[in-house]
mmCIF file of C-alpha atoms and ligand atoms in Angstrom:
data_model
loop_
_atom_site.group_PDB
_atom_site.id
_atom_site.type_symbol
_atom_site.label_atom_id
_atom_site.label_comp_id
_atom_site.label_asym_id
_atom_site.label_seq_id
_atom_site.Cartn_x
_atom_site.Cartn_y
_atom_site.Cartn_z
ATOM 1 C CA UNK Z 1 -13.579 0.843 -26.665
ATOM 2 C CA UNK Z 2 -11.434 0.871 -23.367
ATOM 3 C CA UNK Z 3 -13.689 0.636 -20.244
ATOM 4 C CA UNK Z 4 -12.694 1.636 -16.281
ATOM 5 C CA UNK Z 5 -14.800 0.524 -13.681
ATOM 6 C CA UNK Z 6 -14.074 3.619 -10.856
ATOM 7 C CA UNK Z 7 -14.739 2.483 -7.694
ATOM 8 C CA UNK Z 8 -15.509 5.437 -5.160
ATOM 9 C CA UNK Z 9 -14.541 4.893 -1.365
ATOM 10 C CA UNK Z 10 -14.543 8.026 -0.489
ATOM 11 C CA UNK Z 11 -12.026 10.520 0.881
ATOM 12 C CA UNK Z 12 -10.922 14.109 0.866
ATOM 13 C CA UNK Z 13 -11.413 14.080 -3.104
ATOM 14 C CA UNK Z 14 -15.592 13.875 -2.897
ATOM 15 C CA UNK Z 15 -15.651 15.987 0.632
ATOM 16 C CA UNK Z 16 -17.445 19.200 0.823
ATOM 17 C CA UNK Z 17 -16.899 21.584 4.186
ATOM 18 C CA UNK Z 18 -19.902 21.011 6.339
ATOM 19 C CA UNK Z 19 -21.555 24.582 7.218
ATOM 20 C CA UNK Z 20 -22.951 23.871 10.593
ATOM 21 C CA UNK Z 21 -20.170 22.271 12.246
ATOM 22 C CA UNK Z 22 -16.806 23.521 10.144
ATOM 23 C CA UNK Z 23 -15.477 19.956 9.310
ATOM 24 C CA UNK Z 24 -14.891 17.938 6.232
ATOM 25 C CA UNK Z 25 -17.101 15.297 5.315
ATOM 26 C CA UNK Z 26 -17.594 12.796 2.315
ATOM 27 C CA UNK Z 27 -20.365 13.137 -0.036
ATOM 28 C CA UNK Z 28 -21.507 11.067 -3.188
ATOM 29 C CA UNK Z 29 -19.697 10.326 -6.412
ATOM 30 C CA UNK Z 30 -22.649 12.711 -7.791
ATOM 31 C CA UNK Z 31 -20.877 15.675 -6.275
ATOM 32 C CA UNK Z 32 -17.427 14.349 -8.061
ATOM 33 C CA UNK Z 33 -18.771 14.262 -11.443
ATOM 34 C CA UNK Z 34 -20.407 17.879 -11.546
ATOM 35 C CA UNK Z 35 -17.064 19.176 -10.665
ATOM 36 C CA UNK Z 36 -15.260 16.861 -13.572
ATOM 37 C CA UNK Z 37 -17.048 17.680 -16.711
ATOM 38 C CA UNK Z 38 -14.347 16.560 -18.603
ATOM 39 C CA UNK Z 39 -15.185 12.836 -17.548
ATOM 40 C CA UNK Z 40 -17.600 12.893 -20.283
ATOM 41 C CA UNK Z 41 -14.736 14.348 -22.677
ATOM 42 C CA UNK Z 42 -12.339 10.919 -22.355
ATOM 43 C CA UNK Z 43 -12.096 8.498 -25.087
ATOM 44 C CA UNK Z 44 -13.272 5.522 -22.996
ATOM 45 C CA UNK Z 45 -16.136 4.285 -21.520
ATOM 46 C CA UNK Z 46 -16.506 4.732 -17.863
ATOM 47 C CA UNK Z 47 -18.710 3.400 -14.956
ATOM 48 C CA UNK Z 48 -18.758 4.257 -11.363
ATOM 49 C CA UNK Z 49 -19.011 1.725 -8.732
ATOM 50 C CA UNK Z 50 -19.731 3.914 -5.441
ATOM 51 C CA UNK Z 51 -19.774 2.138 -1.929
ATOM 52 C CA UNK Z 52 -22.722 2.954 -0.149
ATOM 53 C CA UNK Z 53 -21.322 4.317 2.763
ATOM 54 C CA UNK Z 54 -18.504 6.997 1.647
ATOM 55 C CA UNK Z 55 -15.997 6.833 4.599
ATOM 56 C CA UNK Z 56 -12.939 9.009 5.426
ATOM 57 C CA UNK Z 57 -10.073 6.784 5.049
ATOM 58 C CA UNK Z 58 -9.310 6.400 8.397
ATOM 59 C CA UNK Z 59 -12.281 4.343 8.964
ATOM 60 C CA UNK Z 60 -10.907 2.008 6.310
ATOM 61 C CA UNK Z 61 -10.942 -2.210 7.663
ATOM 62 C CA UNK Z 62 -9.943 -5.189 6.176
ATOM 63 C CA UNK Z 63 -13.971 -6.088 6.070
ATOM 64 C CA UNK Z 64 -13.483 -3.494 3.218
ATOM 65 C CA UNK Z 65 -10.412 -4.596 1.321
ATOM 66 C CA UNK Z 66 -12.533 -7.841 1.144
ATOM 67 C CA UNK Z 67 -14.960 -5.762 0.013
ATOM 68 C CA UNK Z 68 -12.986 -4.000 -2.655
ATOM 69 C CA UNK Z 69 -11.127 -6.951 -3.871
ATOM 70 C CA UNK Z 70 -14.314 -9.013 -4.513
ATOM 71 C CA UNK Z 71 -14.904 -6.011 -6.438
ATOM 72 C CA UNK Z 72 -12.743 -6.523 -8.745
ATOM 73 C CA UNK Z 73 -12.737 -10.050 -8.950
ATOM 74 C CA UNK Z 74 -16.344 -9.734 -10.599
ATOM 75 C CA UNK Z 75 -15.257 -7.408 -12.675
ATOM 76 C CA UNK Z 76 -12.241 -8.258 -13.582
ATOM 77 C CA UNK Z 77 -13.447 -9.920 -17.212
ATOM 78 C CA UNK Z 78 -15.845 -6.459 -17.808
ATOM 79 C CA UNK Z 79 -13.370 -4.611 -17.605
ATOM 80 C CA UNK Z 80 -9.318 -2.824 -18.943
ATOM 81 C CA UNK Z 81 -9.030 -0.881 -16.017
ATOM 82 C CA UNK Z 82 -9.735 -0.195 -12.436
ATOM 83 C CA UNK Z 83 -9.242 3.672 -10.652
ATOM 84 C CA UNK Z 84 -9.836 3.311 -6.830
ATOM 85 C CA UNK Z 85 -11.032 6.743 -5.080
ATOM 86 C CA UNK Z 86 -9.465 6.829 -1.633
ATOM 87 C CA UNK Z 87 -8.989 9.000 1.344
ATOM 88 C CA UNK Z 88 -4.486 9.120 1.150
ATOM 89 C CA UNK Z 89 -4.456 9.047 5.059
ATOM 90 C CA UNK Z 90 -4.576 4.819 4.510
ATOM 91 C CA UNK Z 91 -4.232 4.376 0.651
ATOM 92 C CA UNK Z 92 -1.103 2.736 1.092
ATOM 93 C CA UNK Z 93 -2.305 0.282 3.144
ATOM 94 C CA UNK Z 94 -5.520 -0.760 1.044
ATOM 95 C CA UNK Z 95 -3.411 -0.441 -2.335
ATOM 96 C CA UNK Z 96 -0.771 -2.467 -0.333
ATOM 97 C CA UNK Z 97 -3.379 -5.305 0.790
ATOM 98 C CA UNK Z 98 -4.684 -5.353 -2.783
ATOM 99 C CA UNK Z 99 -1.789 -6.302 -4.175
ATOM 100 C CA UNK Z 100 -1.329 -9.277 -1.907
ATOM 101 C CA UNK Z 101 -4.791 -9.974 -2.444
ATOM 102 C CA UNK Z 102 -5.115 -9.995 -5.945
ATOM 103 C CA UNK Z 103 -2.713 -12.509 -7.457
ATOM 104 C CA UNK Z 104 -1.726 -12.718 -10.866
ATOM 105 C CA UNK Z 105 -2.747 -9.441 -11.631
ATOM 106 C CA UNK Z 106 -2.731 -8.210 -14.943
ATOM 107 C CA UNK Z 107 -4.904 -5.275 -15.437
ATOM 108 C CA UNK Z 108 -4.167 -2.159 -13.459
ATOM 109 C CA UNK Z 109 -5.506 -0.832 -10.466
ATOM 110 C CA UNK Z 110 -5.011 2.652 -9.868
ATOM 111 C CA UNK Z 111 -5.349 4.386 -6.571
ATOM 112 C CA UNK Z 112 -6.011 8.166 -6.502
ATOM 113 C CA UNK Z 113 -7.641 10.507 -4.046
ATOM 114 C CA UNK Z 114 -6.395 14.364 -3.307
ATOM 115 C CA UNK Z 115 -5.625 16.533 -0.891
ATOM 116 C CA UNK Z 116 -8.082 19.243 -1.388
ATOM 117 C CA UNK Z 117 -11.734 18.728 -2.263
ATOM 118 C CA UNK Z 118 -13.011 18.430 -5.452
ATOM 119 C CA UNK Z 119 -15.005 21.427 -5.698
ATOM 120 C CA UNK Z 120 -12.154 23.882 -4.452
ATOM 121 C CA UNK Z 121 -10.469 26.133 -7.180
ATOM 122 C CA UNK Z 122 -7.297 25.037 -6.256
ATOM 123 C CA UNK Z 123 -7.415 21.124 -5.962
ATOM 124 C CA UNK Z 124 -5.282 18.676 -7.225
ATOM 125 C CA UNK Z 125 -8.468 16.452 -7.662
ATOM 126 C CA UNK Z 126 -9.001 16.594 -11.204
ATOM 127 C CA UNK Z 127 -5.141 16.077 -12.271
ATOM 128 C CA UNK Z 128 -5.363 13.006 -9.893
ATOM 129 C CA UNK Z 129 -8.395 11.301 -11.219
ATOM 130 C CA UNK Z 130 -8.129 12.284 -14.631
ATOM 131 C CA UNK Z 131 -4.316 11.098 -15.185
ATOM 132 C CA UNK Z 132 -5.479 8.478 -12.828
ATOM 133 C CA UNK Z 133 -7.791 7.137 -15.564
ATOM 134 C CA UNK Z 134 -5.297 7.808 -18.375
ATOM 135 C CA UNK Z 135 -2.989 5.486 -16.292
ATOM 136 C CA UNK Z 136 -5.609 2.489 -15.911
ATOM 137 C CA UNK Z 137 -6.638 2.375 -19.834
ATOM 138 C CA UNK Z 138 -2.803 2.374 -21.092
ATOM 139 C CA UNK Z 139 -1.771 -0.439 -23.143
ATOM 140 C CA UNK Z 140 1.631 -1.608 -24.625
ATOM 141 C CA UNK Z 141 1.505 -3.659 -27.494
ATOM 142 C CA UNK Z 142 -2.308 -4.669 -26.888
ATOM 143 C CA UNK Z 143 -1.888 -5.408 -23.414
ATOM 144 C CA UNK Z 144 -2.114 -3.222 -20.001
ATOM 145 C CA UNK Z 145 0.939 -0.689 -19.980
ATOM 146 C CA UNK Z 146 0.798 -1.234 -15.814
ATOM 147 C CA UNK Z 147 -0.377 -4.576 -14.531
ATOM 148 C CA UNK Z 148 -0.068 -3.666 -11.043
ATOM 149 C CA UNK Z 149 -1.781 -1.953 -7.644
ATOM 150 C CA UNK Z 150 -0.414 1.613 -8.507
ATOM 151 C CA UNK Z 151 -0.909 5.022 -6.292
ATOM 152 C CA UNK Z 152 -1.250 8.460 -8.472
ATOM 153 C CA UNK Z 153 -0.833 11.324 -7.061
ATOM 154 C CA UNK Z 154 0.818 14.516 -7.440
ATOM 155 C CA UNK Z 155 1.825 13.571 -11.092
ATOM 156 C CA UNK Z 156 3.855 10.691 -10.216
ATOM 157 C CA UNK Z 157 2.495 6.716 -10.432
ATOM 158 C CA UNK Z 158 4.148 4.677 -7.427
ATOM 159 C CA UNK Z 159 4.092 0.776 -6.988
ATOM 160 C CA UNK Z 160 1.207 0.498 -4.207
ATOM 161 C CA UNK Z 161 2.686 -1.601 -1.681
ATOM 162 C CA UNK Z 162 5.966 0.446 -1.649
ATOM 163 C CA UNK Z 163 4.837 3.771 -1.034
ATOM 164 C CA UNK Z 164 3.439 5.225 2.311
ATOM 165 C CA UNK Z 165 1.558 8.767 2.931
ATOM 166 C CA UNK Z 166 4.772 11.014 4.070
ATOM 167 C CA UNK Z 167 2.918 14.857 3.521
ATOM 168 C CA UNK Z 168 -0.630 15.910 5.309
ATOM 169 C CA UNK Z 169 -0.084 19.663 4.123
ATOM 170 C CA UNK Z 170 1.711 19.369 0.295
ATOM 171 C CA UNK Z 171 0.445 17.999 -2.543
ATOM 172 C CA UNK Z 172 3.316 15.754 -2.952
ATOM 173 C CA UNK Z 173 1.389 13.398 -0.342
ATOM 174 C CA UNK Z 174 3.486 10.307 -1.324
ATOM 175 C CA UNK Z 175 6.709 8.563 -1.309
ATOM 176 C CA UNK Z 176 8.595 5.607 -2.462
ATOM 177 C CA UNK Z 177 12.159 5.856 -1.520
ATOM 178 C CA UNK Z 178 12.832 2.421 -1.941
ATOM 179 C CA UNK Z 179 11.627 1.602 -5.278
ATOM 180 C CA UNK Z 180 11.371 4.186 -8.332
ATOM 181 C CA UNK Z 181 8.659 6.071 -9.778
ATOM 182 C CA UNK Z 182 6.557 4.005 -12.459
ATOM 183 C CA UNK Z 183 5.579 6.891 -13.969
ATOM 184 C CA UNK Z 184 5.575 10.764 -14.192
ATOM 185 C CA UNK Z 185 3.002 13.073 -15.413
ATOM 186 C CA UNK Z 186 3.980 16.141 -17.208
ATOM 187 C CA UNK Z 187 3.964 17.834 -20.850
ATOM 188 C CA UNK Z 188 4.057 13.704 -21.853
ATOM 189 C CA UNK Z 189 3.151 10.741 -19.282
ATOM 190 C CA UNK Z 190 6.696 9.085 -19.185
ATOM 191 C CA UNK Z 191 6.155 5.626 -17.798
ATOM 192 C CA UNK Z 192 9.504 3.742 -16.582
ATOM 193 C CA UNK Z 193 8.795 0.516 -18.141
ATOM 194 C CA UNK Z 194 11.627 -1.402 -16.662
ATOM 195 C CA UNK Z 195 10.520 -1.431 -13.461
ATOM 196 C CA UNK Z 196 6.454 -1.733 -14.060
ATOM 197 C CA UNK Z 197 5.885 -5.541 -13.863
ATOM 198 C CA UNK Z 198 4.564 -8.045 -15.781
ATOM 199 C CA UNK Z 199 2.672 -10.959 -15.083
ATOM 200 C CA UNK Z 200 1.133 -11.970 -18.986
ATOM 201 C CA UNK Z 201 0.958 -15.969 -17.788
ATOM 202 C CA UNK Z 202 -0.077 -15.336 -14.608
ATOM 203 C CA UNK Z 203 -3.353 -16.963 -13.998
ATOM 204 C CA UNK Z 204 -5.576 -14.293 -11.626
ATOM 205 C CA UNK Z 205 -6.551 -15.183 -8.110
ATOM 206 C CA UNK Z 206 -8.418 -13.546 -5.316
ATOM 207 C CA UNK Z 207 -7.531 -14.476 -1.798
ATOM 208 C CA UNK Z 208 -9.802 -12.576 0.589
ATOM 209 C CA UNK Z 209 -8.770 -14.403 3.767
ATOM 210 C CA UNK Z 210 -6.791 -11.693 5.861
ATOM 211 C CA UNK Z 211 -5.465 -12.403 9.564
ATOM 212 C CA UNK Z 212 -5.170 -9.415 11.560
ATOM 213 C CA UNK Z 213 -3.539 -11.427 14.401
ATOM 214 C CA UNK Z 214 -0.907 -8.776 14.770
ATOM 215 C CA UNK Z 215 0.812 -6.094 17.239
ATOM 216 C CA UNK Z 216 3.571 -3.977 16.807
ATOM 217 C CA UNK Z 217 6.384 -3.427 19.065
ATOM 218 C CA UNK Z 218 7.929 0.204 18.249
ATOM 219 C CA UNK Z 219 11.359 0.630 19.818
ATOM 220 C CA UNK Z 220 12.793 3.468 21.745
ATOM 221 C CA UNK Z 221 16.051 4.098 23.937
ATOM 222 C CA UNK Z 222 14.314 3.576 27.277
ATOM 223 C CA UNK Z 223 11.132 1.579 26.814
ATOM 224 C CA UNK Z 224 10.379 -0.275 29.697
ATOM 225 C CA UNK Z 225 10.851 -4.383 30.543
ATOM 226 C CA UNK Z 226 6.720 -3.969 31.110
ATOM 227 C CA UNK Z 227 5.603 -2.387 28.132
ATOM 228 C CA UNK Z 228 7.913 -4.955 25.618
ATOM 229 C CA UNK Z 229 6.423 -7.756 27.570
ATOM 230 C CA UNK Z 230 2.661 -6.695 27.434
ATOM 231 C CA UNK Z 231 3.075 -5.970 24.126
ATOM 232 C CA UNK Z 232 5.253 -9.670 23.079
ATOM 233 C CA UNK Z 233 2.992 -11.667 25.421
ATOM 234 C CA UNK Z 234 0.122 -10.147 24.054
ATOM 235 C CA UNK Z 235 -2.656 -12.815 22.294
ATOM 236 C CA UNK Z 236 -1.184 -12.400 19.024
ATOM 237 C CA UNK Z 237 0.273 -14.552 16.328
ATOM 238 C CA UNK Z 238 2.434 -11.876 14.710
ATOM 239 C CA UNK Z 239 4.715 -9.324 15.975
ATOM 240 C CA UNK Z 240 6.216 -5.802 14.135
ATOM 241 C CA UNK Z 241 9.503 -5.099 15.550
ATOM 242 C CA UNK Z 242 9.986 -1.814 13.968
ATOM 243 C CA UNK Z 243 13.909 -1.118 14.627
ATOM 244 C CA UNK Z 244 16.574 1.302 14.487
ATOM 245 C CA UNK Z 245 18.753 1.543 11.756
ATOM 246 C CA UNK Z 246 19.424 -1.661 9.311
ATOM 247 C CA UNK Z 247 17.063 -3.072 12.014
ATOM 248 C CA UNK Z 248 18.855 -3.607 15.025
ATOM 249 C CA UNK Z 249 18.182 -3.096 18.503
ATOM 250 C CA UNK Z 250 18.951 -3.123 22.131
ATOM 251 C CA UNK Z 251 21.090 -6.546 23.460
ATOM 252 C CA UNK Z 252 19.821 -6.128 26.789
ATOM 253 C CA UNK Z 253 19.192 -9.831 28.250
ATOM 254 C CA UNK Z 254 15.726 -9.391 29.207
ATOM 255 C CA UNK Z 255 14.724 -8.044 26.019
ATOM 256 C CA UNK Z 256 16.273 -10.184 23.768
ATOM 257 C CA UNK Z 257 14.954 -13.313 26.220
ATOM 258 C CA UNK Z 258 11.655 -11.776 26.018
ATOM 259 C CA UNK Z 259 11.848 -12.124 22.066
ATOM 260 C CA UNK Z 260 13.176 -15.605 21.960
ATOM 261 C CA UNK Z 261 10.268 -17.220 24.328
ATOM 262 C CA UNK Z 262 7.711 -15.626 22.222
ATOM 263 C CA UNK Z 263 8.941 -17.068 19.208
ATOM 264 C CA UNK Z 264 9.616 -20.378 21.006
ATOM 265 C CA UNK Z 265 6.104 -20.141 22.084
ATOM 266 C CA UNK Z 266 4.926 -19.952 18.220
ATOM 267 C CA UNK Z 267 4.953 -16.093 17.400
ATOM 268 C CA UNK Z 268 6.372 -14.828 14.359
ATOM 269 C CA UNK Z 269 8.634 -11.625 14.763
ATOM 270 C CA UNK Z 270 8.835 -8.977 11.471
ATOM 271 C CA UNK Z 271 11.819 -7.081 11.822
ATOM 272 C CA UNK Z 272 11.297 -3.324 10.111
ATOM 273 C CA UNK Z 273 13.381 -0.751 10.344
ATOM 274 C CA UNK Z 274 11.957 2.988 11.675
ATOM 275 C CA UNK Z 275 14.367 4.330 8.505
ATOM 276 C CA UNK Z 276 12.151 4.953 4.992
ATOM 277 C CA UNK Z 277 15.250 4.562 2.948
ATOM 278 C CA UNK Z 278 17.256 1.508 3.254
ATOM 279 C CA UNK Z 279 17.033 -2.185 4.060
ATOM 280 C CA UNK Z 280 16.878 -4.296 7.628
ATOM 281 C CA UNK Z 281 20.326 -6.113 6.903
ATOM 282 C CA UNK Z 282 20.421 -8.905 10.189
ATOM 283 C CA UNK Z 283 23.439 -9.659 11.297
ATOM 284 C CA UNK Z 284 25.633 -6.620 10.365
ATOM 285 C CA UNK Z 285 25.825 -4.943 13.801
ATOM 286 C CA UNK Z 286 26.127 -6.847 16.913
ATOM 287 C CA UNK Z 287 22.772 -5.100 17.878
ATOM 288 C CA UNK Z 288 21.153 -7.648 15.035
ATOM 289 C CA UNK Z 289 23.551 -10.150 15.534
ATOM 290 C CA UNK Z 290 21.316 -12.383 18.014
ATOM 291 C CA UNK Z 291 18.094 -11.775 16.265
ATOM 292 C CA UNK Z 292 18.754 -13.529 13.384
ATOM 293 C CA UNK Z 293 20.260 -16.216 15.324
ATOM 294 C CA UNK Z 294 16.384 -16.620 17.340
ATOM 295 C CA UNK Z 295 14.662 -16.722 14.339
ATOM 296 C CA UNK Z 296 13.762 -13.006 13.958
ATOM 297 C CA UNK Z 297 12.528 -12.666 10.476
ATOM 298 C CA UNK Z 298 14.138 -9.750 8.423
ATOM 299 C CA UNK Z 299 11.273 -7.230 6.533
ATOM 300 C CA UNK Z 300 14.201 -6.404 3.733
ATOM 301 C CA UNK Z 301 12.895 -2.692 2.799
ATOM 302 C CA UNK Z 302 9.226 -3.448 3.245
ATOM 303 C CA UNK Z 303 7.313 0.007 4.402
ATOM 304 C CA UNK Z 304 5.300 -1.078 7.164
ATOM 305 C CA UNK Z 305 1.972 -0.685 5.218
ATOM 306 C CA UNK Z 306 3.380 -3.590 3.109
ATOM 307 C CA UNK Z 307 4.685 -5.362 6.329
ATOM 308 C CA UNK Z 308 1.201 -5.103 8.233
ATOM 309 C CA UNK Z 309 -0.951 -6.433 5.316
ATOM 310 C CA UNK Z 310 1.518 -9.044 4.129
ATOM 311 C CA UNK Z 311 1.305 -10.472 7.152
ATOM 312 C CA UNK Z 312 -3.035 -10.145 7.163
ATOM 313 C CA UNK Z 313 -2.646 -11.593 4.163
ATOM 314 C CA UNK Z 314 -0.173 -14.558 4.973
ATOM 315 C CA UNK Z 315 -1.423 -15.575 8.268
ATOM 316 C CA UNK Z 316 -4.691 -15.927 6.462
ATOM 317 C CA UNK Z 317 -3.481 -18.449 4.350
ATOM 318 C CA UNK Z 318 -2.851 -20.519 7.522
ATOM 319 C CA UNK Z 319 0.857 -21.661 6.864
ATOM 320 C CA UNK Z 320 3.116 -23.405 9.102
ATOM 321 C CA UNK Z 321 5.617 -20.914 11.055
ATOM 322 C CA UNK Z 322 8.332 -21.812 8.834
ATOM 323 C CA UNK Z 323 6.413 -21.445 5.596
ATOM 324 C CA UNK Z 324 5.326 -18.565 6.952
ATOM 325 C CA UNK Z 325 8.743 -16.894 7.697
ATOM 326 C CA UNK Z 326 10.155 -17.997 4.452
ATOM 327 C CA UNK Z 327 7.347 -16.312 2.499
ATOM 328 C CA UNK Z 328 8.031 -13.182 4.641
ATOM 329 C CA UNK Z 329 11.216 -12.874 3.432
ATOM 330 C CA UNK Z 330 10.264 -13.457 -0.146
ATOM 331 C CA UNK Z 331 9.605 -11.317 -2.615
ATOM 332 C CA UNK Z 332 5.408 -11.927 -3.347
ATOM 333 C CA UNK Z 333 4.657 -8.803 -5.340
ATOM 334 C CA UNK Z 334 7.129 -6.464 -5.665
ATOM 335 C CA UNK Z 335 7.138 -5.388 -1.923
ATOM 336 C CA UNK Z 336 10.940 -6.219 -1.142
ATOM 337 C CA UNK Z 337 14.292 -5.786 -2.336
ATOM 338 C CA UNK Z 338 16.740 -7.905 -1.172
ATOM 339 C CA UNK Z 339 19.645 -6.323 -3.249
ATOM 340 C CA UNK Z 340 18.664 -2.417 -2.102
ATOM 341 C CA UNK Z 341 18.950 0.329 -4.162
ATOM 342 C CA UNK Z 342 22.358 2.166 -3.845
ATOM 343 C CA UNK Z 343 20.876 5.547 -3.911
ATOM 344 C CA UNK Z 344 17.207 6.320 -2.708
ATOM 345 C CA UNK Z 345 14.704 7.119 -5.630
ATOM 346 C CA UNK Z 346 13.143 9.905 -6.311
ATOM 347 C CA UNK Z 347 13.025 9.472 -10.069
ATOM 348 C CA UNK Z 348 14.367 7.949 -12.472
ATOM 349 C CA UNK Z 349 13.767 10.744 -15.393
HETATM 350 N N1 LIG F 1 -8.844 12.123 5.901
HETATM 351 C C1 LIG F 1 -8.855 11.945 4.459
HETATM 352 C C2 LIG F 1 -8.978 10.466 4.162
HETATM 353 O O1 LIG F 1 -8.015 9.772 4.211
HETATM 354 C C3 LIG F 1 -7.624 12.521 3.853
HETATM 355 C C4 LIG F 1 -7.560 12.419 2.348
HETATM 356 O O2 LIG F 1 -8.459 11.973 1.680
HETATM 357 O O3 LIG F 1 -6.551 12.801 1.775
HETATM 358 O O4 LIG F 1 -10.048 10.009 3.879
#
């Protein structure tokens, strides 16, 4: 028989409305199951894994994506299947830290929270979790239909580290413009097997050093000389540039001087573009021109969950600065294109 391990973090999808005080707050996986009797219904055997202390996403650390990753290393052998429960304000970044963290993956893990509670008539809870755990027991040909870090939600299955939380008010909470659906829920689940993929001699690895040696550096028309230069000269190993357009930005001299000394001095500059469909493209506008020629490296299409946890991720493995540039510009796990897609996906049924 098929077995899922769910692993409940909390979020939205196990909150109940506190009476005394008006605001949401998570409760145990107890709650979640009285609300699901169908759990009992599905042809595979399922155990819960609940944290002890249920947290509202926003609370979530890289302590915990240790946490959950160890996880599922111990379980991996146990186990077909893996559903996460997670608040969607930061699933993108946990399911995109997971998939850097867990190499050689080939068993899926599934991400799924919701937007309304469990116990209210109208949430999108159950769909979630149960499609969720449809999703995480599939197989193809005897092995697992989606060997990846996957987010369901709002019947469609999205690559983890290429989707990011776009909605706080529809149930559509997700998007991956960059990279097509894996799969949509309706009358049938429709998976899109060409772009699920596939990693049947990869040998599975759990790296659960993460660096968060990092700052970000968000551009706007008008930011001051002081602000870029408390924010580059800040004690950091890694900067964010998140840029306009196919990532370029100002040619000022002080700015651009203020970029080259830091990465003279040893810092390591990710250039993302503030756009959610499209590609950084270095050099194609004079406004990129000279970052590429300092060393600035280019984030491709990465979403800047995938940015800020692949570099947690690589500047725990303690690489060199050029090792450590190069792997930023390769494709790891699916996070980057560097041949974009033409037109932005929405689906691909
Ligand atoms: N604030 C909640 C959380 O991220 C929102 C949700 O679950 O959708 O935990």
């Amino acid at each position: 028989m098929t077995k899922v391990l769910i692993i409940y973090t909390g979020g939205t999808i196990g909150m109940v409305n506190d009476k005394a005080t008006g605001v949401l707050r998570p409760l145990d996986f107890a709650h979640i199951h009285e609300n699901v009797p169908e759990l009992k219904r599905l042809p595979y055997q399922i155990t819960v894994h609940s944290f002890n202390e249920i947290i509202d996403s926003s609370n979530m650390s890289p302590a915990i994506w240790v946490e959950l990753a160890t996880l599922v290393e111990e379980n991996y052998d146990l186990y077909d299947g893996f559903v996460i429960l997670h608040g969607s304000d930061t699933m993108a970044f946990t399911a995109s830290a997971l998939s850097f963290m867990l190499e050689g993956l080939n068993k899926p893990v599934i991400f799924t929270g919701s937007q309304l509670p469990i116990g209210e008539i109208r949430t999108d809870a159950k769909e979630n979790l149960i499609t969720a755990l449809e999703i995480a027991s599939a197989k193809l040909n005897g092995k697992a239909r989606v060997p990846e870090v996957c987010i369901y939600f709002d019947f469609q299955l999205f690559r983890g580290n290429r989707a990011f939380k776009y909605n706080s008010a529809k149930f559509e909470a997700f998007r991956s413009p960059n990279y097509p659906v894996l799969a949509e829920a309706g009358v049938h689940l429709r998976y899109n097997d060409a772009s699920i993929r596939k990693c049947d001699d990869c040998i599975f690895k759990v790296h659960k050093r993460l660096v968060n040696s990092i700052t970000v550096l968000k551009l706007y028309p008008g930011i001051s000389k002081e602000t870029v230069s408390a924010i580059v000269n800040s004690k950091t190993e890694a900067i964010i540039l998140e840029t306009f357009g196919a990532g370029n930005t100002m040619t000022e001299k002080w700015f651009l001087d203020c970029l080259e000394s830091a990465i003279k001095g040893g810092k390591v500059i990710l250039d993302i573009s503030q756009c959610k469909v499209g590609t950084v493209e270095l050099g194609r506008y004079e406004t990129s021109r000279d970052l590429k020629n300092m060393g600035v490296v280019s984030g491709f299409d990465m979403t800047y969950e995938a940015a800020v946890t692949k570099l947690m991720f690589l500047l725990g493995r303690g690489y060199t600065l050029d090792r450590l540039a190069r792997l930023l510009e390769t494709n790891l796990r699916g996070e980057l294109s560097k041949t974009p897609l033409a037109v932005p996906a929405k689906s691909v049924f």
